[in-house]
Coordinates of C-alpha atoms in Angstrom, one line a residue:
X1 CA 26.7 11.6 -6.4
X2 CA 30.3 10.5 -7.9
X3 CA 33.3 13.0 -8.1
X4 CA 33.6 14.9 -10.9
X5 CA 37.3 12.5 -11.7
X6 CA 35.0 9.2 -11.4
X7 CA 32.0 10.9 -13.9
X8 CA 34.0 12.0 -16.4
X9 CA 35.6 8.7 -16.4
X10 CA 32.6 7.4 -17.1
X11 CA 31.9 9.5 -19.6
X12 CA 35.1 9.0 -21.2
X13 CA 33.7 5.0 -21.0
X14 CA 30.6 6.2 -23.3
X15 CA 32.6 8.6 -25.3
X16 CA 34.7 5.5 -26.4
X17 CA 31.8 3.5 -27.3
X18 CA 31.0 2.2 -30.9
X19 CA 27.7 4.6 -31.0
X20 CA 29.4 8.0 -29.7
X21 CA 32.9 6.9 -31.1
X22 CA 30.8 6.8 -35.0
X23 CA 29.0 9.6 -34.6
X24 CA 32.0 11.9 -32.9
X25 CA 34.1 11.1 -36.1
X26 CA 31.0 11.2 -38.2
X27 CA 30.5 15.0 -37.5
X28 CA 34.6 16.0 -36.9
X29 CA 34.9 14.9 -40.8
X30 CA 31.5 16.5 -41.8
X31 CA 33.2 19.9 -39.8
X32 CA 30.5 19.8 -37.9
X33 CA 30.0 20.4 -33.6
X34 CA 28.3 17.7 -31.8
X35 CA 28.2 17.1 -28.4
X36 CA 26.5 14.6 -25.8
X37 CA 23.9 16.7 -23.8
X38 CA 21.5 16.6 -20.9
X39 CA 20.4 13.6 -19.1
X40 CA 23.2 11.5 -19.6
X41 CA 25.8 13.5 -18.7
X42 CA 24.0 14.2 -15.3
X43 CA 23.2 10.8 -14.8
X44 CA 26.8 10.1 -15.1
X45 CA 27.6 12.5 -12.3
X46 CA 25.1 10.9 -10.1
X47 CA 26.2 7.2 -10.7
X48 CA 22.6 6.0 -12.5
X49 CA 22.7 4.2 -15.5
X50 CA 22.6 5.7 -19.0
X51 CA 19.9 4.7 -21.0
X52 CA 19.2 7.9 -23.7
X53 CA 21.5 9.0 -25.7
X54 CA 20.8 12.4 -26.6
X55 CA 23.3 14.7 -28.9
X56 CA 23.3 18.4 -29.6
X57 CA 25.1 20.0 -32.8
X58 CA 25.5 23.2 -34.8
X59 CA 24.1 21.0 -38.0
X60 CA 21.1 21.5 -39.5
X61 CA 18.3 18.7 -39.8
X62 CA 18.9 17.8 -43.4
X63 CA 22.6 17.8 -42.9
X64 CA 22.1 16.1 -39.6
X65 CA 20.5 13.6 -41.9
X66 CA 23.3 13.8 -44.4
X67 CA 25.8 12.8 -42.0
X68 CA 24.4 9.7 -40.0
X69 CA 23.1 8.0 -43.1
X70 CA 26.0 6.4 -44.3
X71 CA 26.6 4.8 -40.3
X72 CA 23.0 4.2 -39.4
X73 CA 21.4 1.0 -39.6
X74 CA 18.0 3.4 -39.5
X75 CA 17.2 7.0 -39.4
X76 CA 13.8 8.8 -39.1
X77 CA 12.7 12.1 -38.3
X78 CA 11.7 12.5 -34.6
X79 CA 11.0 15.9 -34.9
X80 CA 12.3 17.6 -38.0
X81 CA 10.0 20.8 -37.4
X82 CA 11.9 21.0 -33.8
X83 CA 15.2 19.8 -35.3
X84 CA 15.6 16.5 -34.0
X85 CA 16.5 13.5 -35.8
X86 CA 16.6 9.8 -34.5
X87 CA 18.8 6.8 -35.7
X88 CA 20.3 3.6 -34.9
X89 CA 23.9 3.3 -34.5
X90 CA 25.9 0.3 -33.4
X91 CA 22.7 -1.1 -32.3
X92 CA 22.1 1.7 -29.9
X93 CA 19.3 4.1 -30.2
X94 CA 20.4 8.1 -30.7
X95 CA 18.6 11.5 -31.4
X96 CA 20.6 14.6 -32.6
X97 CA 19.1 17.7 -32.3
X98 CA 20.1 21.1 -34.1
X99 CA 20.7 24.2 -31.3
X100 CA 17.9 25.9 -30.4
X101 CA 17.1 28.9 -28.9
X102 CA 12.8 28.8 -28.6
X103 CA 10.8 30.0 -26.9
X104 CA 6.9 31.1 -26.3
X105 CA 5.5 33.8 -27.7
X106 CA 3.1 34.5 -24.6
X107 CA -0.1 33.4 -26.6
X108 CA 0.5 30.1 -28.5
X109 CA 0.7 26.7 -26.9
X110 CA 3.4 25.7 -28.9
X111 CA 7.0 27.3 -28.9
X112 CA 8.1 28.9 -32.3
X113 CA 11.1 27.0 -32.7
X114 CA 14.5 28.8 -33.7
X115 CA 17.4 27.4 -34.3
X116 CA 20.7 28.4 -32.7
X117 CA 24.3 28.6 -33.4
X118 CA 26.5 28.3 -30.3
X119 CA 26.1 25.2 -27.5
X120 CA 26.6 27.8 -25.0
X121 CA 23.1 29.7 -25.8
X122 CA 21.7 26.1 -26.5
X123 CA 22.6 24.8 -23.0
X124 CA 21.5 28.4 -21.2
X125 CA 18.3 27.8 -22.6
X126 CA 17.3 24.5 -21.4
X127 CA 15.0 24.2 -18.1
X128 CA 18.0 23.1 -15.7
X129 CA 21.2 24.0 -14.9
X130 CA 22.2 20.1 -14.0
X131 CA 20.6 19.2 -17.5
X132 CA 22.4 22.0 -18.9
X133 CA 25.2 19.9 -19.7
X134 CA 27.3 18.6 -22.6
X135 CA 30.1 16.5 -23.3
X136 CA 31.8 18.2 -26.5
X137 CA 33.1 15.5 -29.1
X138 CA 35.3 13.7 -29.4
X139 CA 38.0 16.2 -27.5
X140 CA 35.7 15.1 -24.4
X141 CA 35.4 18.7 -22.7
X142 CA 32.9 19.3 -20.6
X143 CA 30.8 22.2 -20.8
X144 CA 29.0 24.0 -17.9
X145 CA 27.8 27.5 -18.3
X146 CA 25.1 27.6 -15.7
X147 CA 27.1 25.7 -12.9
X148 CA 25.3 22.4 -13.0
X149 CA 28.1 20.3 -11.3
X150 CA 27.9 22.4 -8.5
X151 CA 23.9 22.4 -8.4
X152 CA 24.2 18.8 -8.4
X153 CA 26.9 18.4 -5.9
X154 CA 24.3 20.6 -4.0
X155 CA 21.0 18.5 -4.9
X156 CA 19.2 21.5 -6.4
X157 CA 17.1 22.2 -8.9
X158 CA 17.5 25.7 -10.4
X159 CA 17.4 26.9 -14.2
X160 CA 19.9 28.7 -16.2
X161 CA 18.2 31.9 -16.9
X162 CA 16.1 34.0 -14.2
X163 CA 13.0 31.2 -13.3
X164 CA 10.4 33.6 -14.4
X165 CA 12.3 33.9 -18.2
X166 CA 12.6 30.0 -18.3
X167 CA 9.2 29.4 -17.4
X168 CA 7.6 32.2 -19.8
X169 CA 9.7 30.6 -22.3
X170 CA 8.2 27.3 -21.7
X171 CA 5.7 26.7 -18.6
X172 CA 6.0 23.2 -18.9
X173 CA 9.0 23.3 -17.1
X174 CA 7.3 24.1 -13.8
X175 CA 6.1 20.5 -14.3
X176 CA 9.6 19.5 -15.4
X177 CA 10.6 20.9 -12.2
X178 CA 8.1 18.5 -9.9
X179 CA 9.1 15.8 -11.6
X180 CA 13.0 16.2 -11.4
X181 CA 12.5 16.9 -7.5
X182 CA 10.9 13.7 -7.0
X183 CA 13.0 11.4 -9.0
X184 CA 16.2 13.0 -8.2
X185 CA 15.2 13.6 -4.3
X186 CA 16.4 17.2 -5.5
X187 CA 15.4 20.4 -3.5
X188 CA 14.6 23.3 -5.7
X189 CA 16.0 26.5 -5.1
X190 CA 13.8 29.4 -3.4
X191 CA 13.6 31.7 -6.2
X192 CA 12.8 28.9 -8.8
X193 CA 10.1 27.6 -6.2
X194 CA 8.5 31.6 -5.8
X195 CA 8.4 31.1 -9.7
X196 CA 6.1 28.1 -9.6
X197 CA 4.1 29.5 -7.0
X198 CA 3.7 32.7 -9.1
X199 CA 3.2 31.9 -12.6
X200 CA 0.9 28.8 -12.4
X201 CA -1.3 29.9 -14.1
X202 CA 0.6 30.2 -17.4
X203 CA 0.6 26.5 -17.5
X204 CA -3.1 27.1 -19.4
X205 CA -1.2 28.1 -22.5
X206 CA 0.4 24.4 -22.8
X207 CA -1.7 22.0 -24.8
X208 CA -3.1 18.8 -22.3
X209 CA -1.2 16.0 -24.2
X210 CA 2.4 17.8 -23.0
X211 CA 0.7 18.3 -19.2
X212 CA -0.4 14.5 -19.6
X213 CA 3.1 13.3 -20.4
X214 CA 5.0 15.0 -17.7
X215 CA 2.3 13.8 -15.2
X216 CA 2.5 10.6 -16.4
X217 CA 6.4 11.0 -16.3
X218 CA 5.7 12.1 -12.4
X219 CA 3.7 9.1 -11.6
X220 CA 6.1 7.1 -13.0
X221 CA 9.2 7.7 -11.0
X222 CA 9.9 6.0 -7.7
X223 CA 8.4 8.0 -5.3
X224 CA 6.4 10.7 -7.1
X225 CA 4.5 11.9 -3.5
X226 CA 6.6 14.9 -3.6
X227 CA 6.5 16.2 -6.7
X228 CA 2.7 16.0 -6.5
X229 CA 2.6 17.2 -3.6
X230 CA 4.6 20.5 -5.0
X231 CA 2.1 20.5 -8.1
X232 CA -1.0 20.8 -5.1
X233 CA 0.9 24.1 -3.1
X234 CA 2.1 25.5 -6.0
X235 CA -1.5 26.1 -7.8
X236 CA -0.7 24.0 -10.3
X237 CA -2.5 20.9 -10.0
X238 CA -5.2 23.4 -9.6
X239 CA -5.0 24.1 -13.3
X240 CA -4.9 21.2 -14.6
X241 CA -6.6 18.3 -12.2
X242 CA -8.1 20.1 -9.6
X243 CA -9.7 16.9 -8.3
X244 CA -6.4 16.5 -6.0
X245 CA -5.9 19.7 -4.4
X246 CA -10.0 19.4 -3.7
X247 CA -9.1 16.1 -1.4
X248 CA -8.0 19.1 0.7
X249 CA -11.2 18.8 3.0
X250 CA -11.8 21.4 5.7
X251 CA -12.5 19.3 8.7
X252 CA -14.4 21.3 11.9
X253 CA -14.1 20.5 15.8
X254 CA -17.5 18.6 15.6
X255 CA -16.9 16.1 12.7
X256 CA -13.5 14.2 12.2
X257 CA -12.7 12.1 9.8
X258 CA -9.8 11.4 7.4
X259 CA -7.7 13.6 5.7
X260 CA -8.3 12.6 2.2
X261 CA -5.7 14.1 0.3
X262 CA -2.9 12.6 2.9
X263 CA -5.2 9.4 2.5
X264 CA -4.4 9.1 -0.8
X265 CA -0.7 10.4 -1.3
X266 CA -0.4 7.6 0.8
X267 CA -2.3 5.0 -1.0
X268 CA -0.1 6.0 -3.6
X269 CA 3.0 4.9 -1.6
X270 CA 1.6 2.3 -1.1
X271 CA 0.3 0.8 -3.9
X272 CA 3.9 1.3 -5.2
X273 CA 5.6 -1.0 -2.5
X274 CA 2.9 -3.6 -3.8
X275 CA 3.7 -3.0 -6.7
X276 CA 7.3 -3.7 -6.3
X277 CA 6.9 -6.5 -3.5
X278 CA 4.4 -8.5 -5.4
X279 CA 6.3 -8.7 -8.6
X280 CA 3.9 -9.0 -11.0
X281 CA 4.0 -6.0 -12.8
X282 CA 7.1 -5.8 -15.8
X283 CA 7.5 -1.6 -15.2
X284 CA 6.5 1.1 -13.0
X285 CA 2.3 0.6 -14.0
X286 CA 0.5 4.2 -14.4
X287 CA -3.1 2.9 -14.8
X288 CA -2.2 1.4 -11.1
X289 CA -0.9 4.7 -9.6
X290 CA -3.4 7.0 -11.5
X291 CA -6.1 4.8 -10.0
X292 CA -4.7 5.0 -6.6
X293 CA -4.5 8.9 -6.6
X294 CA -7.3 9.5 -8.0
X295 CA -9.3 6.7 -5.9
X296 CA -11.6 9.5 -3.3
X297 CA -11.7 11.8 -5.7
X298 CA -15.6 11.2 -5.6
X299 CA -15.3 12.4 -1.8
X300 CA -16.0 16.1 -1.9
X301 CA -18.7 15.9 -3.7
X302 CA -20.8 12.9 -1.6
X303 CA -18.9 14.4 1.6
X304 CA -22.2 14.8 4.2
X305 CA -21.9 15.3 7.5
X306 CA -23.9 13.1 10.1
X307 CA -25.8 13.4 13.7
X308 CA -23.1 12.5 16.3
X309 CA -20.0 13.9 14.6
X310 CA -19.8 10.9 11.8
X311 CA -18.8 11.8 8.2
X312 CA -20.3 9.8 5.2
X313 CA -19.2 9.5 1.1
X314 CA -22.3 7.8 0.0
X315 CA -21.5 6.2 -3.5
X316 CA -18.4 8.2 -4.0
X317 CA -16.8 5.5 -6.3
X318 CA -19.4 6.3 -8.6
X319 CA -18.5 9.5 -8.6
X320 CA -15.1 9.2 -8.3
X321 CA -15.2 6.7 -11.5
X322 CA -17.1 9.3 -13.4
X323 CA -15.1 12.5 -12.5
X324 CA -11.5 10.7 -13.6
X325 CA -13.3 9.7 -16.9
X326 CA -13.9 13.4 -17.4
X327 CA -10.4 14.2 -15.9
X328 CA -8.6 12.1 -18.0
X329 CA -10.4 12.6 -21.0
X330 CA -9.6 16.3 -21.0
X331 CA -6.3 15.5 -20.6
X332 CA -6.1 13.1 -23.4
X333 CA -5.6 10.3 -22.0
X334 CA -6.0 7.0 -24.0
X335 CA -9.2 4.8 -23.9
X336 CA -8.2 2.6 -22.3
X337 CA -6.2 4.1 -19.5
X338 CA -9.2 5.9 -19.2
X339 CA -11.4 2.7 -19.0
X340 CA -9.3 0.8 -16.6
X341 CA -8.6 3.9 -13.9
X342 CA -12.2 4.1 -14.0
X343 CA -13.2 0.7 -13.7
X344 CA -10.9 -0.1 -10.6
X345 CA -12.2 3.6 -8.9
X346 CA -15.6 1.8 -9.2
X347 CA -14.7 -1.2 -7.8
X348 CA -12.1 -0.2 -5.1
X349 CA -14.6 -0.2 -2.2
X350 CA -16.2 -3.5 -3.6
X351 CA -14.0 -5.7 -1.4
X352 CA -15.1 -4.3 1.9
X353 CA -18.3 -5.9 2.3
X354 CA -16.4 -9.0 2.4
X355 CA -15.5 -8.6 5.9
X356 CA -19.3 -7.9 6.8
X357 CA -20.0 -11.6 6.5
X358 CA -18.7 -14.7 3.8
X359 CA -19.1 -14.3 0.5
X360 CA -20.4 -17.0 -1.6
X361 CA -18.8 -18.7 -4.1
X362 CA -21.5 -16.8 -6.3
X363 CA -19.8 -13.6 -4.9
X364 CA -16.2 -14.5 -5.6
X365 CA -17.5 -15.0 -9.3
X366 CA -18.7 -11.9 -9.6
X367 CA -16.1 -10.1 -8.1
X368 CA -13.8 -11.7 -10.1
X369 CA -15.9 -11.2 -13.6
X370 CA -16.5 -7.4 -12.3
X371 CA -12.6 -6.9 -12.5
X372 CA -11.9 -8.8 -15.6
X373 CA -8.4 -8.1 -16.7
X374 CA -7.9 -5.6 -13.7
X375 CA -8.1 -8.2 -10.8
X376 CA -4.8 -7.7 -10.2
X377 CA -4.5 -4.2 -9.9
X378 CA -7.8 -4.2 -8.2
X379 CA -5.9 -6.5 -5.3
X380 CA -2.9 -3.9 -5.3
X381 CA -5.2 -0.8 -4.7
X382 CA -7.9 -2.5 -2.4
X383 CA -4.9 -3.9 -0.2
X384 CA -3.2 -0.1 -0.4
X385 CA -6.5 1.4 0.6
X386 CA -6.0 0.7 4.1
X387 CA -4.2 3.3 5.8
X388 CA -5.3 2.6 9.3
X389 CA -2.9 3.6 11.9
X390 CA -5.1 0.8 14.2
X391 CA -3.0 -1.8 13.5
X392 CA -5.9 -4.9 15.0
X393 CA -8.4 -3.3 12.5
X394 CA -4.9 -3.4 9.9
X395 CA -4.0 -6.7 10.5
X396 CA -8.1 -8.1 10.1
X397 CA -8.7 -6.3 6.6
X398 CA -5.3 -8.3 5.3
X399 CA -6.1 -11.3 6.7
X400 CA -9.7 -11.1 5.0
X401 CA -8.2 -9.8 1.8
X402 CA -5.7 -12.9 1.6
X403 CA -8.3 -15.4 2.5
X404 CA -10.4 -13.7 -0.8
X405 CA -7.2 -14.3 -3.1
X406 CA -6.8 -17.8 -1.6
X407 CA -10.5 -18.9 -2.5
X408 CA -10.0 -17.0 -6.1
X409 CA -7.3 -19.1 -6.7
X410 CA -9.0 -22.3 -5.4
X411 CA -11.8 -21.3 -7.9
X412 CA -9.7 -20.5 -10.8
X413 CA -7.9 -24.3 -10.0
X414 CA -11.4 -25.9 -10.4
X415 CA -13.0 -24.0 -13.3
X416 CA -11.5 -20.8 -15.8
X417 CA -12.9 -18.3 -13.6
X418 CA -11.1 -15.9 -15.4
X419 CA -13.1 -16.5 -18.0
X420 CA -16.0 -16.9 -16.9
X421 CA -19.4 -17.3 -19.3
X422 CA -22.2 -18.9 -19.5
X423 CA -22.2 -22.8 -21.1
X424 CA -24.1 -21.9 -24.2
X425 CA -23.1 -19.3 -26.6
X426 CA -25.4 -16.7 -28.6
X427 CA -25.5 -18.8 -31.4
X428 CA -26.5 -21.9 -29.2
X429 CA -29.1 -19.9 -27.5
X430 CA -30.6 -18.3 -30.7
X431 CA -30.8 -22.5 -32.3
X432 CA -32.4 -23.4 -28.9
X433 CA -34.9 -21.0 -28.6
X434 CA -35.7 -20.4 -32.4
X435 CA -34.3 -16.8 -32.2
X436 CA -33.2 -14.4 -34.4
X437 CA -30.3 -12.0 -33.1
X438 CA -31.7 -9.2 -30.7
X439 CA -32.5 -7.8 -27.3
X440 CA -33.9 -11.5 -26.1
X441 CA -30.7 -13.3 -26.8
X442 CA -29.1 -10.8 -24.4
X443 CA -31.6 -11.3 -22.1
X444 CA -31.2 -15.2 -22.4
X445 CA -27.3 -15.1 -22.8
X446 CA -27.3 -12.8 -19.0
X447 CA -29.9 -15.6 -17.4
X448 CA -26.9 -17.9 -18.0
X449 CA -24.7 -15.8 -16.7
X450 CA -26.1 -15.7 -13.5
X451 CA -26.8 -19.5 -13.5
X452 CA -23.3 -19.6 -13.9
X453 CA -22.1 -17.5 -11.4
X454 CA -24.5 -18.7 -9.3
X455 CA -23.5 -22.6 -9.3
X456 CA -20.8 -22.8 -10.9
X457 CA -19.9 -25.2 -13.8
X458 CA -23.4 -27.4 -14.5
X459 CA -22.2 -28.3 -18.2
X460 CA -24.3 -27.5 -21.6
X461 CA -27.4 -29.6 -21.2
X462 CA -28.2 -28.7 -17.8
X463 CA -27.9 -25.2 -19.1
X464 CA -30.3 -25.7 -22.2
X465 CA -32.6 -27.4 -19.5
X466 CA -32.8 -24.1 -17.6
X467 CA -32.9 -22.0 -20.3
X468 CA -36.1 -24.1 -21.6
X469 CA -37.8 -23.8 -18.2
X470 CA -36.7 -19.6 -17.8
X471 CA -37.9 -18.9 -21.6
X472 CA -41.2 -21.4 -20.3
X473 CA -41.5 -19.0 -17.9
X474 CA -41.1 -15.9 -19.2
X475 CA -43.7 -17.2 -22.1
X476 CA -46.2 -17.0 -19.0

């Protein structure tokens, strides 16, 4: 946190800017109010970078539009229903959105959107007090009805208006909320928290893609364990991906094992640092951490409790992987997000029987092929998977997991094992065998396969000379 002296000096900085110095005097000759707002103004109070430029102003849409024409190198409409309007100015990305004053009705998902006339009703209306902020233009004054410098002095998280008026408005924020605590390391004042607790149910009336984007927004940040962990007390998660707070198992005095849910909050961390330390991923990766948490979610329903106080999940990746399909589908997720969290939930416990004996080459393949274009993530969660506090037992399933990635690369040196396929293509097969396209070309084209995997590279002729003999064989 920077004094207030060294953040409005910074601000001062952006307010001098080409972008905010065009647009101030933009709107001063069009007699018009504008002011920077929200994020960036915190984030120059707390020292981070400022990387949204986000504007408020008394203008409407079309005259918003009006205005930044003549100095934008583009303009669109973000949201024109909602009053916002995007442009580029001075090479910088902006949106400008009229005053508002929204809220729920109680019954539809989506706020009626009104539009306001003062920035003091605008900024008492937003979800926290330290985004409740604006920079007014170009005098430069700051403007603070709710007390957000002090809340932010403070590290809290508290709205504007009485918590149970904010999040009727707009229950979203109760997710907004979660989020903010974990990527600002806020702590979120008691009333505010009784209101999360309380009202989680409304969070039904807002539509699944907004609870999917401020998840994803959660998973995202640097250390999103708390925040989840908040959406799991509160009742929320319960509403919307009950899967996690189910982890909760109830453990008895004759059978021990794991506690899943911590398991995987720290699988998360993990797979995080791995993230980070092995440097091969260009931004914070939410197919990664979505896989991570939702890894055991296959566990309380395969849960089955043994002779001799042992605990067993039988198959629960293939639960797991078919539970987040449904999960994220509901919460309208993408394809494929949903296709690669899946995939490496199915695969996470694939690795382990490598420390039961070798694997073959023939293995390694596979494994590889199984993976695709997930290997790498695959390596990330299967290494954050082990949360052992035995550190000999640690230490063996890392030194078997690196020797794995050694011999994959040694593979991929000799032959594309990324790529992996057999030596003859359909068309190749169909010539061969006097074949029309149909079932017995796949057949054929997976016999290959395995061949392939099998041995390794034997080149094209040997592979028609197998493929003879297996069709000779299959004739019998």
């Amino acid at each position: 946190m920077q004094s207030v002296a060294a953040a409005l000096d910074r601000l001062g900085e952006l307010a001098a800017s080409p972008t905010v110095a065009k647009l101030a005097a933009a709107f001063e000759a069009a007699d018009h109010e504008i002011a920077l707002v929200g994020g960036p103004v915190r984030d120059a109070f707390l020292g981070r970078q400022v990387s949204d430029l986000d504007f408020t102003t008394d203008a409407t849409p079309d005259q918003i539009l009006e205005i930044v024409k003549p100095i934008a190198g583009a303009h669109w409409d973000v949201g024109r229903d909602f009053g916002t309007i995007g442009a580029k100015i001075a090479g910088e990305t902006v949106e400008i959105t009229t005053y508002r004053s929204d809220a729920y009705d109680g019954a539809s998902r989506k706020p009626e959107v009104v539009f306001g006339s003062t920035l003091d009703d605008d900024l008492t209306r937003r979800d926290f007090t330290v985004n409740a902020l604006a920079l007014r233009l170009p005098e430069l004054t700051l403007v603070d009805p709710s007390g957000g410098v002090e809340d932010l002095i403070a590290g809290i998280l508290r709205t504007p208006a009485a918590p149970e008026q904010s999040f009727g408005d707009d229950p979203l924020r109760m997710l907004r909320a979660a989020r903010f605590s974990a990527q600002l390391g806020f702590v979120i004042e008691e009333g505010t928290r009784a209101a999360m607790f309380e009202l989680a149910p409304q969070i039904d009336r807002i539509s699944a893609e907004r609870v999917r984007d401020e998840l994803s927004k959660l998973l995202l940040t640097a250390t999103p364990r708390g925040g989840i962990r908040l959406l799991v007390d509160s009742g929320l998660a319960e509403r919307f991906i009950p899967e996690i707070p189910a982890l909760r198992l109830e453990v008895d005095e004759h059978h021990h094992h794991k506690d899943v849910y911590e398991h995987s909050l720290m699988v998360l961390d993990q797979a995080i640092d791995y993230e980070v330390s092995r440097g091969r991923m260009a931004s914070p990766d939410l197919v990664l951490r979505l896989a991570a948490l939702l890894h055991d979610i296959g566990k309380p329903a395969t849960r089955r409790l043994e002779p001799g106080g042992a605990v067993s999940f039988h198959h629960h990746d293939m639960v797991g992987a078919k539970l987040a399909r449904k999960r994220l589908r509901a919460l309208r997720f993408d394809n494929d997000t949903i296709a690669a969290v899946s995939r490496l939930i199915e695969l996470h416990l694939r690795f382990f029987g490598y420390t039961d004996g070798v694997w073959s080459d023939s293995a390694v393949r596979r494994y590889v092929r199984d993976a695709g274009d997930q290997l790498e993530r695959l390596h990330i969660l299967t290494r954050a998977d082990v949360t052992t506090r035995n550190r000999r037992k640690a230490d063996r399933l890392a030194f078997a997991y690196d020797d794995l990635e050694e011999r994959i690369a040694v593979l991929a040196e000799e032959e594309e094992l990324a790529a992996v396929r057999p030596e003859l293509d359909g068309r190749q097969i169909m010539q061969l065998l006097g074949l029309k396209p149909g079932p017995l070309v796949g057949e054929a084209y997976r016999f290959l396969l395995d061949v392939r995997l099998d041995e390794g590279p034997i080149g094209p002729d040997a592979a028609a000379e197998r493929l003879r003999a297996w069709w000779a064989r299959r004739a019998d």
